[in-house]
CSV table of C-alpha atoms in Angstrom, one decimal:
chain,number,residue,atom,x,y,z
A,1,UNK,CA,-10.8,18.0,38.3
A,2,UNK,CA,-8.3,17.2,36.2
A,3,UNK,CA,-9.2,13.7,35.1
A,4,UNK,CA,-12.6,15.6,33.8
A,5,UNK,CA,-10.7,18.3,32.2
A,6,UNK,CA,-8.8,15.6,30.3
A,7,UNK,CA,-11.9,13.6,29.8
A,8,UNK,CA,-13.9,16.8,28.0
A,9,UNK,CA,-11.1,17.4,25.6
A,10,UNK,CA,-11.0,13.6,24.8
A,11,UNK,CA,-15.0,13.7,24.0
A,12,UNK,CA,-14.7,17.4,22.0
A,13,UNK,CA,-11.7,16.3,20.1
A,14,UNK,CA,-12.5,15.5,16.5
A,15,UNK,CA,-10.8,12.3,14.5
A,16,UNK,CA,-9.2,14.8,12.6
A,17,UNK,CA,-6.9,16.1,15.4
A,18,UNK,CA,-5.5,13.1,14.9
A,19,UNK,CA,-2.3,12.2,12.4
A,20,UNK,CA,-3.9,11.6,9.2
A,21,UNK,CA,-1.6,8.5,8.6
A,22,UNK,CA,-2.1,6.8,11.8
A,23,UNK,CA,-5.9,7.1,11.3
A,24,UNK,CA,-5.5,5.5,7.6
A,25,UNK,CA,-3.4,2.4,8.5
A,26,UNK,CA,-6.2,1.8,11.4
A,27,UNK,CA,-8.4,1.6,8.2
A,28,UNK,CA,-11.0,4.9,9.1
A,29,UNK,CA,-12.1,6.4,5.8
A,30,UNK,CA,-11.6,10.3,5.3
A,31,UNK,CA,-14.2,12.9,4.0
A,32,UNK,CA,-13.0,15.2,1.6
A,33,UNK,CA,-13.3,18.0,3.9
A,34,UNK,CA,-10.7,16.4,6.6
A,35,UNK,CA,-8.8,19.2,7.7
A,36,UNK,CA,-5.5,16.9,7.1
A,37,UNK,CA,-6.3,15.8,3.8
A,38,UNK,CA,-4.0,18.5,2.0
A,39,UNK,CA,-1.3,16.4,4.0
A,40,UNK,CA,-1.8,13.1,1.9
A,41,UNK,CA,-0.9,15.1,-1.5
A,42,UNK,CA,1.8,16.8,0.3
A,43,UNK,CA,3.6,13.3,1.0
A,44,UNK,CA,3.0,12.0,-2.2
A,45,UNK,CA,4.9,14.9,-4.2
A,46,UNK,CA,7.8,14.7,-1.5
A,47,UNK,CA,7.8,11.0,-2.5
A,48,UNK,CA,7.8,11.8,-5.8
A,49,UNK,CA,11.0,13.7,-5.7
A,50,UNK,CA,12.5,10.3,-4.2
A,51,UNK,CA,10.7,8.5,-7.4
A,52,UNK,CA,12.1,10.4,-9.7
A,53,UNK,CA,16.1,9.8,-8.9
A,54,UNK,CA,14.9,6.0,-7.9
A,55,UNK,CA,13.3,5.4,-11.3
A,56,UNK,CA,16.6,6.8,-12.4
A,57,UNK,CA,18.7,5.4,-11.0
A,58,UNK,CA,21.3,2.3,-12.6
A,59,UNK,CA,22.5,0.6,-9.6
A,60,UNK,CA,20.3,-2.0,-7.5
A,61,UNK,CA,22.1,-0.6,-4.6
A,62,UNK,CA,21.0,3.2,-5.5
A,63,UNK,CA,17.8,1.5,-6.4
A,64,UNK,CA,17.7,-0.3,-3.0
A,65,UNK,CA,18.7,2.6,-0.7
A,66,UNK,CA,16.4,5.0,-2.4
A,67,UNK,CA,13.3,2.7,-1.8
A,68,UNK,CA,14.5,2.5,1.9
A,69,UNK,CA,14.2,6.5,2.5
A,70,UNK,CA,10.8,5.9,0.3
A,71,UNK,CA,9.1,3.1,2.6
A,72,UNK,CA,11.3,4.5,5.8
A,73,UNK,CA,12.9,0.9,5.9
A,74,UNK,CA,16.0,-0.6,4.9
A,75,UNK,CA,15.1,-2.6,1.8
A,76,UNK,CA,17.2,-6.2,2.0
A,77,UNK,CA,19.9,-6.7,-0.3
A,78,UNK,CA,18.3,-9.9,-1.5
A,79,UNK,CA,15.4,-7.6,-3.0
A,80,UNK,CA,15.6,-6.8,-6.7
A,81,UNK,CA,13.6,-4.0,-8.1
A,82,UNK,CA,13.2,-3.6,-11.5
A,83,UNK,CA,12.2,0.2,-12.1
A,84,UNK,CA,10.2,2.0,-12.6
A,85,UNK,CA,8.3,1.7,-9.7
A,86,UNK,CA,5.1,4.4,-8.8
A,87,UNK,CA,4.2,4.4,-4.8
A,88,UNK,CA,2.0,7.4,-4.0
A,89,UNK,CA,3.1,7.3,-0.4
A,90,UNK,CA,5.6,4.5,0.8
A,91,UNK,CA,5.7,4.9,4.1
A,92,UNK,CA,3.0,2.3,4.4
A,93,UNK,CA,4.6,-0.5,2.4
A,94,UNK,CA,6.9,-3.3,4.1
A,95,UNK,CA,8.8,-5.6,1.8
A,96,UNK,CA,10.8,-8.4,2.8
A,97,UNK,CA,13.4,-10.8,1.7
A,98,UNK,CA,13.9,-12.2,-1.4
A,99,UNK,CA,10.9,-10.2,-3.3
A,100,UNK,CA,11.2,-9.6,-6.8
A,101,UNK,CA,9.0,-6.7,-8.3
A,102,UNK,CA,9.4,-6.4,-12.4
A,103,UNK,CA,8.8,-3.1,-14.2
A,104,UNK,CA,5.6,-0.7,-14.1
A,105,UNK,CA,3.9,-1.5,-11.0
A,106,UNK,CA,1.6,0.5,-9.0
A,107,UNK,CA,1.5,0.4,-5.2
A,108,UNK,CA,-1.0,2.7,-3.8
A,109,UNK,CA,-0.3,2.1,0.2
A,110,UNK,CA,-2.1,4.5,2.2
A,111,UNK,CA,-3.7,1.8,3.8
A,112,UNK,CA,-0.9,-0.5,4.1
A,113,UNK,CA,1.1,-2.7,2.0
A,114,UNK,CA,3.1,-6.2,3.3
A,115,UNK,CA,4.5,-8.5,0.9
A,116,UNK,CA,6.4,-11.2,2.7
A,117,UNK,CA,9.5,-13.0,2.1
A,118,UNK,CA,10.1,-14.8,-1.6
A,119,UNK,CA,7.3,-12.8,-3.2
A,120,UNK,CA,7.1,-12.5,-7.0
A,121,UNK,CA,5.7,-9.5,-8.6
A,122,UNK,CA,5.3,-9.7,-12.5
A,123,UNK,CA,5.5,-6.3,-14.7
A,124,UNK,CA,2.6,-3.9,-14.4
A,125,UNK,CA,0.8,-5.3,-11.4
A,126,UNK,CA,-0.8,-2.7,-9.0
A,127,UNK,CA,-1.6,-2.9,-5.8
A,128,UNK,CA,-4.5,-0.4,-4.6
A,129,UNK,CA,-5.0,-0.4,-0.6
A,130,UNK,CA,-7.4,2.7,-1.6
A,131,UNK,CA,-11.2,3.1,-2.6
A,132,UNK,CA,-14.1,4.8,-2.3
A,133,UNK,CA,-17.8,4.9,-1.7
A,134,UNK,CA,-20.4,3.6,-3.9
A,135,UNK,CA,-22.9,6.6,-3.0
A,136,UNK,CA,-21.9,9.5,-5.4
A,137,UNK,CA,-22.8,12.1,-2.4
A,138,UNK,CA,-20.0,10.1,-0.6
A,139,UNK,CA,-17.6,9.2,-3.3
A,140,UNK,CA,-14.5,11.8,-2.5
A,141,UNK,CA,-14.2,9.9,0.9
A,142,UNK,CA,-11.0,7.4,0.9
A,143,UNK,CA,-11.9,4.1,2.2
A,144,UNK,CA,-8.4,2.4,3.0
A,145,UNK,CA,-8.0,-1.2,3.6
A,146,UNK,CA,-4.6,-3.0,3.7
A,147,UNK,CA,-3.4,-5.4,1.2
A,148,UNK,CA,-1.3,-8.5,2.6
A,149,UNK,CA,0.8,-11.1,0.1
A,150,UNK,CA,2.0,-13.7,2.0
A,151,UNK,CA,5.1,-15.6,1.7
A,152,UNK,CA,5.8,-17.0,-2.0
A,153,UNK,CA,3.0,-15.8,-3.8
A,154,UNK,CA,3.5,-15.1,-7.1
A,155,UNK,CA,1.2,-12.4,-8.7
A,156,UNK,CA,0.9,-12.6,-12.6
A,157,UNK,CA,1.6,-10.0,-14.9
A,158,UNK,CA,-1.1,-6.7,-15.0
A,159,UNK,CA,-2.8,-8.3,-12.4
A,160,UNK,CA,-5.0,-5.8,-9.9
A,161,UNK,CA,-5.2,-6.1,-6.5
A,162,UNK,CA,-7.7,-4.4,-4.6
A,163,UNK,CA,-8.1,-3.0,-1.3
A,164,UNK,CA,-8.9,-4.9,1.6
A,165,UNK,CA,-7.2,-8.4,-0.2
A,166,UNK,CA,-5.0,-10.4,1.5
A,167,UNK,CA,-3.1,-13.1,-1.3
A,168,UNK,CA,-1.9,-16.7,0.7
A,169,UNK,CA,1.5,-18.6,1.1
A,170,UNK,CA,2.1,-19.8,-2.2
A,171,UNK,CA,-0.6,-18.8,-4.1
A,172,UNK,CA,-0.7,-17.5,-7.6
A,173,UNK,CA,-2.6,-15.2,-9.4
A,174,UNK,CA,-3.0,-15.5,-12.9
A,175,UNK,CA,-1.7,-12.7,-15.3
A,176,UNK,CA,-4.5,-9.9,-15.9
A,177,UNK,CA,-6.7,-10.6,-12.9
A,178,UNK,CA,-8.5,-8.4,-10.6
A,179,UNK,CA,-8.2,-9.8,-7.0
A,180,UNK,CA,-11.4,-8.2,-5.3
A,181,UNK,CA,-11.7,-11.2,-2.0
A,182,UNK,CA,-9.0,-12.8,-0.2
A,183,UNK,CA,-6.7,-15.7,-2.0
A,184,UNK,CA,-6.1,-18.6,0.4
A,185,UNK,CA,-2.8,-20.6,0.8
A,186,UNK,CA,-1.7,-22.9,-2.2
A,187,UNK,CA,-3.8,-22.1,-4.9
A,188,UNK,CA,-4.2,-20.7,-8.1
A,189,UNK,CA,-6.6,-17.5,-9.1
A,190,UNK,CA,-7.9,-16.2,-12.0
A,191,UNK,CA,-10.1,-14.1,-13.6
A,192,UNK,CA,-12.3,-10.7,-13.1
A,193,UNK,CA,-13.5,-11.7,-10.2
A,194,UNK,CA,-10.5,-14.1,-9.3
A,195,UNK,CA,-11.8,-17.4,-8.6
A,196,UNK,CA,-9.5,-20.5,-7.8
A,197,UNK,CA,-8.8,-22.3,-10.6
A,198,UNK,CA,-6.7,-24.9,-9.1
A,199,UNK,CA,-5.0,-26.2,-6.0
A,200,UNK,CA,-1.2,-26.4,-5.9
């Protein structure tokens, strides 16, 4: 009886009894009229408040430590930061070591952001793990997709990366492109579409 009992509230649950994060970094889109969608703007004005003091702030370390409570993990020492920095979430970014990120970027991480080990980021390069339907009746819904930049990649300066793209080891994307499909290893992209230009 009980297994049954447990098995009916399984079925007659909606998805949105479930954490509104955990269903975006599994990559299921969310209607406008989720009942945890107020929840998303919520987090992004708390991480604002840690934006504001980060973009601030004068000291790599403060810079460093304040990135850490923004992403909820300990940013390496090796990383530099050059602010500011604007991350609508942060809790779904992970940066490793040796990553360089210039000024003005964009990271918007709701559905996941990596960037790996020795990973350039030129100035005003955003990443945007967020999109939306085609279909104006569906358009408010967020479609999330993670991006993933690989080790030593170097993305180019106002370069666009868009959801669902992962860049490869060593690649580089040339300054101003829109990255739309994935970048495989040891190349070079550009354009709007990015297309390889070159092999490294």
């Amino acid at each position: 009886m009980d297994t049954e009992e447990e098995q009916k509230k399984q079925n007659s649950s909606s998805p949105a009894d479930k954490d509104i994060f955990e269903r975006l970094r599994k990559g299921e889109n969310i209607p406008p009229n989720d009942q945890q969608a107020h929840r998303m703007r919520e987090a992004s004005f708390e991480t604002k408040k840690l934006l504001v003091r980060m973009n601030n702030a004068t000291e790599s370390k403060e810079v460093r430590d304040l990135l850490s409570q923004i992403t909820g993990c300990e940013i390496d020492e090796s990383v530099a930061v050059f602010t500011p920095l604007y991350i609508n979430y942060g809790k779904h970014t992970k940066i490793g070591k040796n990553v360089f990120i210039n000024f003005d970027c964009v990271f918007l991480d709701l559905g996941g952001i990596t960037i790996e080990d020795g990973v350039l980021i030129a100035p005003k390069v955003s990443l945007l793990t967020e999109g939306h339907p085609i279909s104006p009746d569906n358009r408010h819904t967020l479609v999330p997709k993670p991006i993933h930049i690989k080790k030593n990649a170097w993305i180019g300066a106002n370069a666009t990366i868009l959801y669902g793209v992962t860049i490869g080891e060593n690649s580089v994307v040339a300054a101003g492109s829109v990255v739309s499909k994935d970048v495989p290893d040891n190349v070079v992209v550009g354009g709007t579409p990015a297309k390889i230009i070159k092999k490294i």
